[in-house]
Short mmCIF file of C-alpha atoms in Angstrom, two decimals:
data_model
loop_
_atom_site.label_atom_id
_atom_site.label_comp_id
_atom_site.label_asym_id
_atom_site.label_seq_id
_atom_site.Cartn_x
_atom_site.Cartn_y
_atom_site.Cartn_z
CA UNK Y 1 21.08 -22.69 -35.30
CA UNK Y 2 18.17 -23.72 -33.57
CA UNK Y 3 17.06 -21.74 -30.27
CA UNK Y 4 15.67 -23.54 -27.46
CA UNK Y 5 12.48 -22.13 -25.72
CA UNK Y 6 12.39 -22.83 -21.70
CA UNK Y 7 10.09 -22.15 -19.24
CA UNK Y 8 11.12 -18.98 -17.19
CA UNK Y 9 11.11 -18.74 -13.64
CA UNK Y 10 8.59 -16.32 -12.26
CA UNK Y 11 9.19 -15.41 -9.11
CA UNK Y 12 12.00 -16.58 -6.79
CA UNK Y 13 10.39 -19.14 -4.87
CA UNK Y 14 8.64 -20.85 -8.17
CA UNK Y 15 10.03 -24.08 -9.34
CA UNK Y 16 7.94 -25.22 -11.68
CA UNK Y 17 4.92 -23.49 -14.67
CA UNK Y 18 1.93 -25.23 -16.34
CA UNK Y 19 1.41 -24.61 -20.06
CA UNK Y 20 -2.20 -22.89 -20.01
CA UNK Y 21 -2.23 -22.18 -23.87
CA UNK Y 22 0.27 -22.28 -26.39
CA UNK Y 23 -0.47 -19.37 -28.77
CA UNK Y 24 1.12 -20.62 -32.05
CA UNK Y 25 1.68 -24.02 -33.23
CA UNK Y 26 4.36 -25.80 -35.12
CA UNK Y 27 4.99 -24.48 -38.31
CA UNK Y 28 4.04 -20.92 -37.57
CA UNK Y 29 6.55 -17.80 -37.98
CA UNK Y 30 7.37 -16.00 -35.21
CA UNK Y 31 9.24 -12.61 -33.97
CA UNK Y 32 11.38 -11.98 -31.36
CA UNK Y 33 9.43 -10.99 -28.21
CA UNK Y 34 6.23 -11.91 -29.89
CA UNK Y 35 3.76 -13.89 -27.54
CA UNK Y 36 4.62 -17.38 -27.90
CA UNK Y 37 2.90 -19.21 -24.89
CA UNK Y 38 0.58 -18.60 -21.75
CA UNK Y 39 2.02 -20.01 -18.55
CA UNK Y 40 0.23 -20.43 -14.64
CA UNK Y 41 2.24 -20.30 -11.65
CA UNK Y 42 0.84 -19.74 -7.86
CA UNK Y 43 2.52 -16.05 -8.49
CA UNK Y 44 1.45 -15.03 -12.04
CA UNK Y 45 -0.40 -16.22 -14.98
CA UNK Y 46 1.60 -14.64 -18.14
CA UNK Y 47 1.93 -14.57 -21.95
CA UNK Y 48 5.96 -15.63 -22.54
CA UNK Y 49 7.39 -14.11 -25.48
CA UNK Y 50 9.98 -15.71 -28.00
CA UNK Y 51 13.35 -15.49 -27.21
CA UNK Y 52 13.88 -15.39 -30.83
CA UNK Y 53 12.94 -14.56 -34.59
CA UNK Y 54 12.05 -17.68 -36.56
CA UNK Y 55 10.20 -20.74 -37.01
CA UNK Y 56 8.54 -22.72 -34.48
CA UNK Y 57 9.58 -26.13 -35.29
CA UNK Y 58 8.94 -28.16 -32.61
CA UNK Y 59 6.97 -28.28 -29.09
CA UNK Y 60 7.95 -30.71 -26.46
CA UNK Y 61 5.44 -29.91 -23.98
CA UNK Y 62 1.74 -30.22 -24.39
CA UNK Y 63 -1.28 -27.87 -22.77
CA UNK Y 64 -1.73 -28.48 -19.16
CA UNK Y 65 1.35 -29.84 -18.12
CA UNK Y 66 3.44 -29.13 -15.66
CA UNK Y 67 7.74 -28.88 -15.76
CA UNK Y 68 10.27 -27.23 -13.96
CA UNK Y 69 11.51 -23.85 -14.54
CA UNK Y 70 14.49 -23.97 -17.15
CA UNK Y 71 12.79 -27.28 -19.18
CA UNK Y 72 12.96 -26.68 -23.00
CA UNK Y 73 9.23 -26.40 -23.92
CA UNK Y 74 10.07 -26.16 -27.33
CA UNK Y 75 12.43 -25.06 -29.94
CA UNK Y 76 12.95 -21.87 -32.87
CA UNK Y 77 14.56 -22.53 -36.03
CA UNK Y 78 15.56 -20.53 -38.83
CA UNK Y 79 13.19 -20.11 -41.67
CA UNK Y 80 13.09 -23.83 -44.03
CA UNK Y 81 14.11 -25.54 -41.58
CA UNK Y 82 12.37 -28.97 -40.96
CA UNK Y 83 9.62 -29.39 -38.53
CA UNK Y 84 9.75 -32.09 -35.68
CA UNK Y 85 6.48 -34.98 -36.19
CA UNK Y 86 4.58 -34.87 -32.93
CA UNK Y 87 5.95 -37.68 -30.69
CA UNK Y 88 4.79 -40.97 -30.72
CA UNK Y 89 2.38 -42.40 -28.17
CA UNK Y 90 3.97 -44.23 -25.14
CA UNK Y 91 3.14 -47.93 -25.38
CA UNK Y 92 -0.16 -48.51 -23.00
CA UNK Y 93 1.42 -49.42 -19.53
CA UNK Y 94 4.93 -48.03 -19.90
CA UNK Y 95 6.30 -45.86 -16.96
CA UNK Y 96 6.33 -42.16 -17.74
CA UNK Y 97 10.12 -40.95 -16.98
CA UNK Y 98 9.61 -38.45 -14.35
CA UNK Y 99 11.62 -35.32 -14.71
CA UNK Y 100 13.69 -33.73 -11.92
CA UNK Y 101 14.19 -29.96 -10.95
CA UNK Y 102 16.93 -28.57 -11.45
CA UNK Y 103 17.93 -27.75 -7.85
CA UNK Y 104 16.70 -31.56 -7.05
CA UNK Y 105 19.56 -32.59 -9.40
CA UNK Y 106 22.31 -30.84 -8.72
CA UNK Y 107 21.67 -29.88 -4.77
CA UNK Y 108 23.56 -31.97 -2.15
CA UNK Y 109 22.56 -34.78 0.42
CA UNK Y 110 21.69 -33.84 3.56
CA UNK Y 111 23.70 -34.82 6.19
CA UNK Y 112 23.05 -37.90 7.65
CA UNK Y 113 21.82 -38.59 11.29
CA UNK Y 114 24.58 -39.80 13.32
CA UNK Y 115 24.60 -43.87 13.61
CA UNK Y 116 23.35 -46.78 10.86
CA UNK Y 117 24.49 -46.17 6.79
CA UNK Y 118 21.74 -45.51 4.55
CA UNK Y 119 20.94 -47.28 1.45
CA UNK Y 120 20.89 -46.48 -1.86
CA UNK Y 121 17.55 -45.60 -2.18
CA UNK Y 122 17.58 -43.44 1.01
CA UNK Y 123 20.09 -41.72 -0.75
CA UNK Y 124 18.33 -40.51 -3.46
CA UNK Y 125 15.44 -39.35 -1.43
CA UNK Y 126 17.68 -37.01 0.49
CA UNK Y 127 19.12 -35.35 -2.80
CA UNK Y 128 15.56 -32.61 -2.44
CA UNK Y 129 15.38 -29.14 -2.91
CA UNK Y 130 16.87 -27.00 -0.55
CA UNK Y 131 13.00 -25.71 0.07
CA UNK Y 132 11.84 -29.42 0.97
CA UNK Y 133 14.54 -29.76 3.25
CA UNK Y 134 13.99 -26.30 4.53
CA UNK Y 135 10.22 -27.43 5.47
CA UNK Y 136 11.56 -30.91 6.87
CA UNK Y 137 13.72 -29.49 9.13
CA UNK Y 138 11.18 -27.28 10.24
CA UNK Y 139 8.80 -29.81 10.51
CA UNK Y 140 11.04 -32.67 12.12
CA UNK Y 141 10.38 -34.93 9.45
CA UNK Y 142 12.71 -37.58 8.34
CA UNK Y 143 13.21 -37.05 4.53
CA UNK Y 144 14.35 -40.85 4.10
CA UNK Y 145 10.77 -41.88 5.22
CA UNK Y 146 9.15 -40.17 2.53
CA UNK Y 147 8.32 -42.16 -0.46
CA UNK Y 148 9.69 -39.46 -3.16
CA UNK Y 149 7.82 -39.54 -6.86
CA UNK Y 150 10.72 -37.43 -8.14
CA UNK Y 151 13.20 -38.48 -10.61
CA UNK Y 152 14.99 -41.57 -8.61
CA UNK Y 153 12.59 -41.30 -5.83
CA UNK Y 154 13.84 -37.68 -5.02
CA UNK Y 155 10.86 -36.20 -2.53
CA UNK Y 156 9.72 -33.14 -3.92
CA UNK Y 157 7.49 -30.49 -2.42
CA UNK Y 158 4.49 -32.34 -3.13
CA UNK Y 159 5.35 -35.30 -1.26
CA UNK Y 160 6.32 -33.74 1.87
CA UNK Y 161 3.37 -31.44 2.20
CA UNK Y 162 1.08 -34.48 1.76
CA UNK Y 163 3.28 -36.53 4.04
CA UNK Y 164 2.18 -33.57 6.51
CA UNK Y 165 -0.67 -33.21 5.84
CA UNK Y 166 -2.01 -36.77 5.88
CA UNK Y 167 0.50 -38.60 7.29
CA UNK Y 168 3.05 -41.39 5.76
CA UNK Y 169 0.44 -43.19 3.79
CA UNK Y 170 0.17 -41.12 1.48
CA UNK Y 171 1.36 -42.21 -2.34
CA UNK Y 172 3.87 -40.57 -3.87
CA UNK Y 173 2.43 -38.27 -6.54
CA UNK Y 174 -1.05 -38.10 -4.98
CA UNK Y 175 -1.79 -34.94 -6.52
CA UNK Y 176 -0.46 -35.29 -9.74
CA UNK Y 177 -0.06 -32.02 -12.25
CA UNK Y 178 -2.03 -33.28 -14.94
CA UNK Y 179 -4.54 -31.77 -16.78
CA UNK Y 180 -7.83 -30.95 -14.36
CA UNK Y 181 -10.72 -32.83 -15.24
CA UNK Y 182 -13.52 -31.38 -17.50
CA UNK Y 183 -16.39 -29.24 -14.91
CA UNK Y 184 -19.65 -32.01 -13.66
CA UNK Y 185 -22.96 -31.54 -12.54
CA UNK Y 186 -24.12 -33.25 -9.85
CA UNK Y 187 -27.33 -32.78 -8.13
CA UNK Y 188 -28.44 -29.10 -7.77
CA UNK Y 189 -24.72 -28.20 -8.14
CA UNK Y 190 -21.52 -27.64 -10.73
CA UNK Y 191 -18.61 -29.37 -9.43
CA UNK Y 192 -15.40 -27.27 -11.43
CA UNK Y 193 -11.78 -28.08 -10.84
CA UNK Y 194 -9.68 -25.52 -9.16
CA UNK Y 195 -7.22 -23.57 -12.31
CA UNK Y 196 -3.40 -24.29 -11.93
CA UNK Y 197 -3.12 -20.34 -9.85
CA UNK Y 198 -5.97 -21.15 -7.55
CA UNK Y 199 -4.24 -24.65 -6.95
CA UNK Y 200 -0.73 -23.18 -6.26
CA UNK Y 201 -2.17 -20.48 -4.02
CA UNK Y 202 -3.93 -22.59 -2.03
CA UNK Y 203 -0.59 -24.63 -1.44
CA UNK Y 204 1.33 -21.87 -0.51
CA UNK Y 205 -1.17 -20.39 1.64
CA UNK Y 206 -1.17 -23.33 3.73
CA UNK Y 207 2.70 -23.53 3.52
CA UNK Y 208 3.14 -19.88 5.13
CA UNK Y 209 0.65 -20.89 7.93
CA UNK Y 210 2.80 -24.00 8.65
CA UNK Y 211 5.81 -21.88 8.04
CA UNK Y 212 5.34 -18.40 9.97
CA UNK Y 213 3.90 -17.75 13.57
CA UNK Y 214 1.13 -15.48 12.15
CA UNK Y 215 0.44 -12.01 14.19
CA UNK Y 216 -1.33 -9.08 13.43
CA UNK Y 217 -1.81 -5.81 14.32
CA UNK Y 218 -4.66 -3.12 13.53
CA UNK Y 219 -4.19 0.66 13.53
CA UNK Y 220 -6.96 3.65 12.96
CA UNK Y 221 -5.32 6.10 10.77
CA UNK Y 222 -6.37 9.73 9.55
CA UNK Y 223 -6.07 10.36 6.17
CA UNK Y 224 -6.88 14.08 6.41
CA UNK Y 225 -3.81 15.27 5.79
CA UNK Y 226 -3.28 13.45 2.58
CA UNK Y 227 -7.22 13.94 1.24
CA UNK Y 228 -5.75 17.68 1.18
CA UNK Y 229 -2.87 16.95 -0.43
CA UNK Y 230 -5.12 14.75 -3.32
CA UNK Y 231 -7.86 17.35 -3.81
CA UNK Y 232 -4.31 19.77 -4.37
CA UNK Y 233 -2.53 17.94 -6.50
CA UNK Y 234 -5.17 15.95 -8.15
CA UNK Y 235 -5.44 18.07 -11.69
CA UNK Y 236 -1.24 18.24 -11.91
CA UNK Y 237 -1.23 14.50 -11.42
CA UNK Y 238 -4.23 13.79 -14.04
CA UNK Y 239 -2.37 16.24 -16.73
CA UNK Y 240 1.24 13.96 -16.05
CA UNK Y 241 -0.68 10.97 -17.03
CA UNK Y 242 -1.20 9.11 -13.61
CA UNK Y 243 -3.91 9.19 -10.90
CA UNK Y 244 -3.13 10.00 -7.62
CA UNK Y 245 -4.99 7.23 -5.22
CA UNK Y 246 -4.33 7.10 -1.31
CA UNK Y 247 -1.94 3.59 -2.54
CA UNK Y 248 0.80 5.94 -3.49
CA UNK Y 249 0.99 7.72 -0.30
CA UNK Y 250 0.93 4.55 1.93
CA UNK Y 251 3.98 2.92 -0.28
CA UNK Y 252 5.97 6.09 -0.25
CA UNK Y 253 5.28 5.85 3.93
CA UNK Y 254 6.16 2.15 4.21
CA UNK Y 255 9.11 2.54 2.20
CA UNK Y 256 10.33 5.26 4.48
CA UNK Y 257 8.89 3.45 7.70
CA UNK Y 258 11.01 -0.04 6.74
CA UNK Y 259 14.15 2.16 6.37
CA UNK Y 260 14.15 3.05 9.91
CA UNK Y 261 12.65 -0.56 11.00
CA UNK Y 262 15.17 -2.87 9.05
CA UNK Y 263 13.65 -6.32 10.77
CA UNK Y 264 10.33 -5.48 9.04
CA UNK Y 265 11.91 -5.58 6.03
CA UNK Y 266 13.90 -8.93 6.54
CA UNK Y 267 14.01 -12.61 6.09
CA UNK Y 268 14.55 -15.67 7.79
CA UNK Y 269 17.05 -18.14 5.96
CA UNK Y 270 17.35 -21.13 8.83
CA UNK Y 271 18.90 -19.79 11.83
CA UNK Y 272 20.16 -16.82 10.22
CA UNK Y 273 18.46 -13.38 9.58
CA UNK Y 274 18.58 -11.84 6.19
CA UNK Y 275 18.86 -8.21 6.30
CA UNK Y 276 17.64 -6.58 2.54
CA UNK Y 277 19.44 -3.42 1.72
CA UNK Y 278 16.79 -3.14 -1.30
CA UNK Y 279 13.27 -2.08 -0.22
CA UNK Y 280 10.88 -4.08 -2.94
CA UNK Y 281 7.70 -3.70 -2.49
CA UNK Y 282 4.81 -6.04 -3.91
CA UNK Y 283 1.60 -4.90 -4.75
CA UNK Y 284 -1.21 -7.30 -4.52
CA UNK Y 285 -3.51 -7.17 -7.74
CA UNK Y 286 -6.83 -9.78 -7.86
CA UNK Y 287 -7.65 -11.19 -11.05
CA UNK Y 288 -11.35 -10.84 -11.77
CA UNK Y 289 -11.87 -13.97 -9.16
CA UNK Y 290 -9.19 -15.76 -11.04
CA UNK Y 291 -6.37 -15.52 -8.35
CA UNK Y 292 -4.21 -12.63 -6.84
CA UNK Y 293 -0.47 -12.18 -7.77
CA UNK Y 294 1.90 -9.34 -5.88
CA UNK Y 295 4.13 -7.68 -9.08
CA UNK Y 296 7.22 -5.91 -7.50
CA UNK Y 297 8.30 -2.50 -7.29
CA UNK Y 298 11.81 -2.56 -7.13
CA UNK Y 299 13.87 0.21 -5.39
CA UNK Y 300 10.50 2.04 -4.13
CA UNK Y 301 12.14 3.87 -1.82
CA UNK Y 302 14.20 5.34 -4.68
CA UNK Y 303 10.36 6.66 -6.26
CA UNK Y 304 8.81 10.01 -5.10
CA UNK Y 305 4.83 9.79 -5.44
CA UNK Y 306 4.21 10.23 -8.88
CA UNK Y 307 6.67 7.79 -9.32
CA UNK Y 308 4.95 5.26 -7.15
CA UNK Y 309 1.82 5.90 -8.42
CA UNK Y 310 2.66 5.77 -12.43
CA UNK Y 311 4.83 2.55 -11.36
CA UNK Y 312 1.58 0.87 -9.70
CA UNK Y 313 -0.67 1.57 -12.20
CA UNK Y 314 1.51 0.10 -14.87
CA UNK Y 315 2.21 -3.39 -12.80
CA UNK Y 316 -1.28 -3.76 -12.07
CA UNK Y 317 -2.74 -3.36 -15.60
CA UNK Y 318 -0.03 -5.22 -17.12
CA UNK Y 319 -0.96 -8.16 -14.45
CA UNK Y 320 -4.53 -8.06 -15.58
CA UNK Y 321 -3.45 -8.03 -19.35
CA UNK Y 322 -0.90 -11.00 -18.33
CA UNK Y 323 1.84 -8.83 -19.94
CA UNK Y 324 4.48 -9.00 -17.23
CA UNK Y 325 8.00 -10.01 -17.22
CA UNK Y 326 9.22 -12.56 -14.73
CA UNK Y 327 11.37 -10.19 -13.03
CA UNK Y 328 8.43 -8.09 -12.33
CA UNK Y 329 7.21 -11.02 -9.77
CA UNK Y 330 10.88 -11.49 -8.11
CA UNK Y 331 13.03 -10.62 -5.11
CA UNK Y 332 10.23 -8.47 -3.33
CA UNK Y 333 11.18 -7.50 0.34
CA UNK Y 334 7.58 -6.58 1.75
CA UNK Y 335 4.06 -6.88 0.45
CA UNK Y 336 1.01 -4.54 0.41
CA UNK Y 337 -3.03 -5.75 0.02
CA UNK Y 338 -5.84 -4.13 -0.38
CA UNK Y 339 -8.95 -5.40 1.14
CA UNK Y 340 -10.40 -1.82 1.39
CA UNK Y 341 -10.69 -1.58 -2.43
CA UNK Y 342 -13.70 -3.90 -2.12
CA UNK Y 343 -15.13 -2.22 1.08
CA UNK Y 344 -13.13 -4.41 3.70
CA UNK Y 345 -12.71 -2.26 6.71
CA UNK Y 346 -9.20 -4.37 7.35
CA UNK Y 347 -8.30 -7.86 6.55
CA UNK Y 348 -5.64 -10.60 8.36
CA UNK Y 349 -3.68 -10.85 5.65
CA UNK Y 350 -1.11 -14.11 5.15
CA UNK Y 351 2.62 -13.43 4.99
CA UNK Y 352 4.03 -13.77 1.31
CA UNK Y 353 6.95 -16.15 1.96
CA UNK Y 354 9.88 -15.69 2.53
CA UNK Y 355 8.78 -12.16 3.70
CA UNK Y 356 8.15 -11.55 7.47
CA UNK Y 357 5.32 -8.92 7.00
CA UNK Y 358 2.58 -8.13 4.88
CA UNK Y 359 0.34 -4.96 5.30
CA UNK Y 360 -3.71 -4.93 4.65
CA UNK Y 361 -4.94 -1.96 3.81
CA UNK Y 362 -8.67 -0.89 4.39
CA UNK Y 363 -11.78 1.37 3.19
CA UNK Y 364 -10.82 4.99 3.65
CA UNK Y 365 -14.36 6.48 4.82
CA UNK Y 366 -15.50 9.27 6.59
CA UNK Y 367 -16.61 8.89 9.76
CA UNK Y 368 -16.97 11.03 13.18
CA UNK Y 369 -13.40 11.26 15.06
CA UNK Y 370 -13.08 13.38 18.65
CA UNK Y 371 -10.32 15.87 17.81
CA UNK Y 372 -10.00 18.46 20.72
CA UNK Y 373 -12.77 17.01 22.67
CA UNK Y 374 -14.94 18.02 19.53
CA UNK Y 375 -16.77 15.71 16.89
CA UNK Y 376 -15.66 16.31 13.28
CA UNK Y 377 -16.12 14.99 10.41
CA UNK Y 378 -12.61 13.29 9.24
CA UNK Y 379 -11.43 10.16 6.37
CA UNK Y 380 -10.35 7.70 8.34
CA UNK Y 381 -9.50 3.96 8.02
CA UNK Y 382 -7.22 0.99 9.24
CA UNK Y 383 -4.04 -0.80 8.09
CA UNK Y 384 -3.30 -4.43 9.79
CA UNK Y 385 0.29 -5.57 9.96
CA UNK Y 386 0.27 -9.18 9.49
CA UNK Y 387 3.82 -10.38 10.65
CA UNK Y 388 5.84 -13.29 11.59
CA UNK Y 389 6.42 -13.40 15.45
CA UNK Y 390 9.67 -16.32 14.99
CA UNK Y 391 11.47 -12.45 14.35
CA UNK Y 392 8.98 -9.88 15.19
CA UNK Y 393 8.75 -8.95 18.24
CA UNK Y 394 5.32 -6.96 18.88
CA UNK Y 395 7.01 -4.31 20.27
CA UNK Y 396 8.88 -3.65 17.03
CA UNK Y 397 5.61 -4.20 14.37
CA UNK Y 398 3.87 -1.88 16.53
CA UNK Y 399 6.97 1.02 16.38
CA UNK Y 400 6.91 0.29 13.01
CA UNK Y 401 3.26 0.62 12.45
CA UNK Y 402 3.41 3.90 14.85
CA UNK Y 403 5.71 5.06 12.90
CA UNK Y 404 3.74 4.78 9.79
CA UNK Y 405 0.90 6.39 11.05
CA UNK Y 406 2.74 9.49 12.03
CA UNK Y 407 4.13 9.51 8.41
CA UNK Y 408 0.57 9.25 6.75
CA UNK Y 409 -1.38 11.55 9.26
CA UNK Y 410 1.69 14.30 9.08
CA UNK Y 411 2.47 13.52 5.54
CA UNK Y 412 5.20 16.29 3.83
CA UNK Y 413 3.41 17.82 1.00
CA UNK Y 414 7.22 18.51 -0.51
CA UNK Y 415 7.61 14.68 -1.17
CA UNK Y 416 4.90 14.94 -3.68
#
């Protein structure tokens, strides 16, 4: 029986994946879990592997184009069985069906505004996402005066952040996902189009500026305490297979930090406030300039050091090798950055949505410090608490952040 191939949702907030690559083509054999295609989201760009053993007999969607999460891409027979033609060409001129996301088809109208019926097509414009209503009720914008270049003329996400962005002129589908066009010269300059990651990034960047009331807060900490504990346990670490970096000490002190600061650690759904009993914490990795995606440790607080630090090791080389799963980029409760690695004394780092904090962490140098009304020599360096002031109050991101600098500078050598 034939298996159908779909693309997987990679992170919880993703709706939609772009076929970068397909590694094998129709006709080829295949094993289960073997890499089949390479997908870009704004979260991850990954290598998907077969959900099956068999023959690839047919691929519905091309190389650079984009489809909601849970579309068949393509399909796995058994062995003999016949292969699909490639499709024929749509007749020049003939409208494209445009296909709807699965939470655009099956989510309910809003309510209506009290007074006047609606038509049919107004109707079908307020059958969105519960994310595009989420942003026009935020936004007090009037769904039903959005020209929607979904299936029916549902407005996806696309339309209403143009609509905001530029106003109600705006055609629907002005920024089509098609295939970017090929890199020009022009003048004494290379004009090259943004990838599919960059592109999403950028849109959600701007989306948790418009979102979240951006604050941030900047603490000197003293990493004395901890160099000692590194230049101790260094060797034991090194011999159990897993470096021991200053990132493993600050997760294992956020971690305990959110636990007695449960706001940090929350989420905003509407009016409501969503407490998370799980503490998941995402690790930003950069990709050679190609784009930055934040794989999740789940249950971190669960992790002692080494466990921390073999867990973020792994995630971040599997990011780079594109070898993560898509449950590795989910349900994360708090993010960590890390401008320092590049020599950033601290950064203002943007909240990862739907998150309501996101720490920066910078260069760890040594530098003169007055301790005792004496100069000495100490590391030192800052962490910046970006966080979102609709729920956090300053008071409470700097108790938290006070709170994390006692647990760094007075760190328990037992926990390692």
């Amino acid at each position: 029986m034939p298996t159908p191939v779909v693309m997987p949702q990679m992170g919880e907030s993703i709706a939609e994946g772009t076929i970068v690559r397909w590694i094998k083509k129709v006709g080829d054999t295949i094993d289960r879990d073997e890499p089949l295609f390479e997908i870009s989201t704004d979260k991850v760009d990954a290598e998907i592997p077969s959900p099956a053993a068999g023959v690839l007999i047919e691929i519905t969607v091309k190389e650079g184009e984009t489809v909601p999460v849970n579309s068949v891409v393509a399909t796995i027979g058994v062995a003999g069985e016949a292969v699909a033609a490639p499709a024929a060409p749509a007749p020049t001129g003939a409208a494209q069906p445009t296909m709807a996301r699965p939470d655009e088809q099956l989510a309910p109208a809003a309510a209506m505004p009290s007074g006047g019926g609606a038509s049919a097509e107004e109707l079908r414009r307020q059958k969105s996402s519960p994310l595009v209503r989420r942003i026009a009720e935020e936004h007090q914008v009037d769904i039903r005066q959005i020209r929607g270049s979904g299936a029916g003329g549902r407005v996806t996400k696309q339309d209403i952040l143009d609509h905001i962005e530029k106003g109600p002129g705006v055609a629907p589908g002005a920024r089509p996902e098609a295939a970017p066009a090929p890199a020009f010269t022009r003048g004494n300059v290379e004009v090259v189009p943004m990838s599919v990651m960059r592109r999403k990034i950028a849109e959600n960047m701007v989306l948790s500026r418009r979102t979240s009331a951006h604050v941030h807060s900047v603490f000197e900490i003293g990493y004395a305490q901890i160099d000692r504990i590194r230049q101790a346990k260094k060797a034991d670490y090194e011999r159990a297979g897993a470096k021991l970096t200053y990132m493993a000490f600050i997760v294992k002190a956020v971690c305990d930090a959110l636990r007695r600061h449960p706001m940090i650690n929350a989420s905003l759904d509407g009016d409501n406030i969503v407490y998370k009993k799980d503490v998941n914490i995402g690790i930003a990795v950069a990709l050679d300039n190609a784009g930055l995606i934040v794989p999740v440790v789940k249950g971190a607080d669960n992790l002692n050091v080494l466990g921390l630090a073999r867990a973020v090791a792994d995630l971040a080389n599997r990011a780079r090798a594109k070898k993560l799963k898509p449950e590795e980029v989910q349900d994360g409760t708090f993010t960590i950055t890390n401008p320092g690695n590049f020599g950033a004394l601290f950064g203002m780092p943007i909240i990862n949505q739907p998150q309501v904090a996101i720490l920066g962490v910078g260069y760890v140098e040594k530098r003169p410090v007055v301790i005792d009304d004496m100069i000495a020599i100490r590391p030192m360096g800052y962490l910046t608490l970006g966080y979102d002031h609709r729920l956090v109050d300053g008071a409470t991101a700097d108790q938290f952040m006070a709170d994390l600098k006692k647990n760094l500078e007075n760190f328990d050598p037992g926990q390692v």
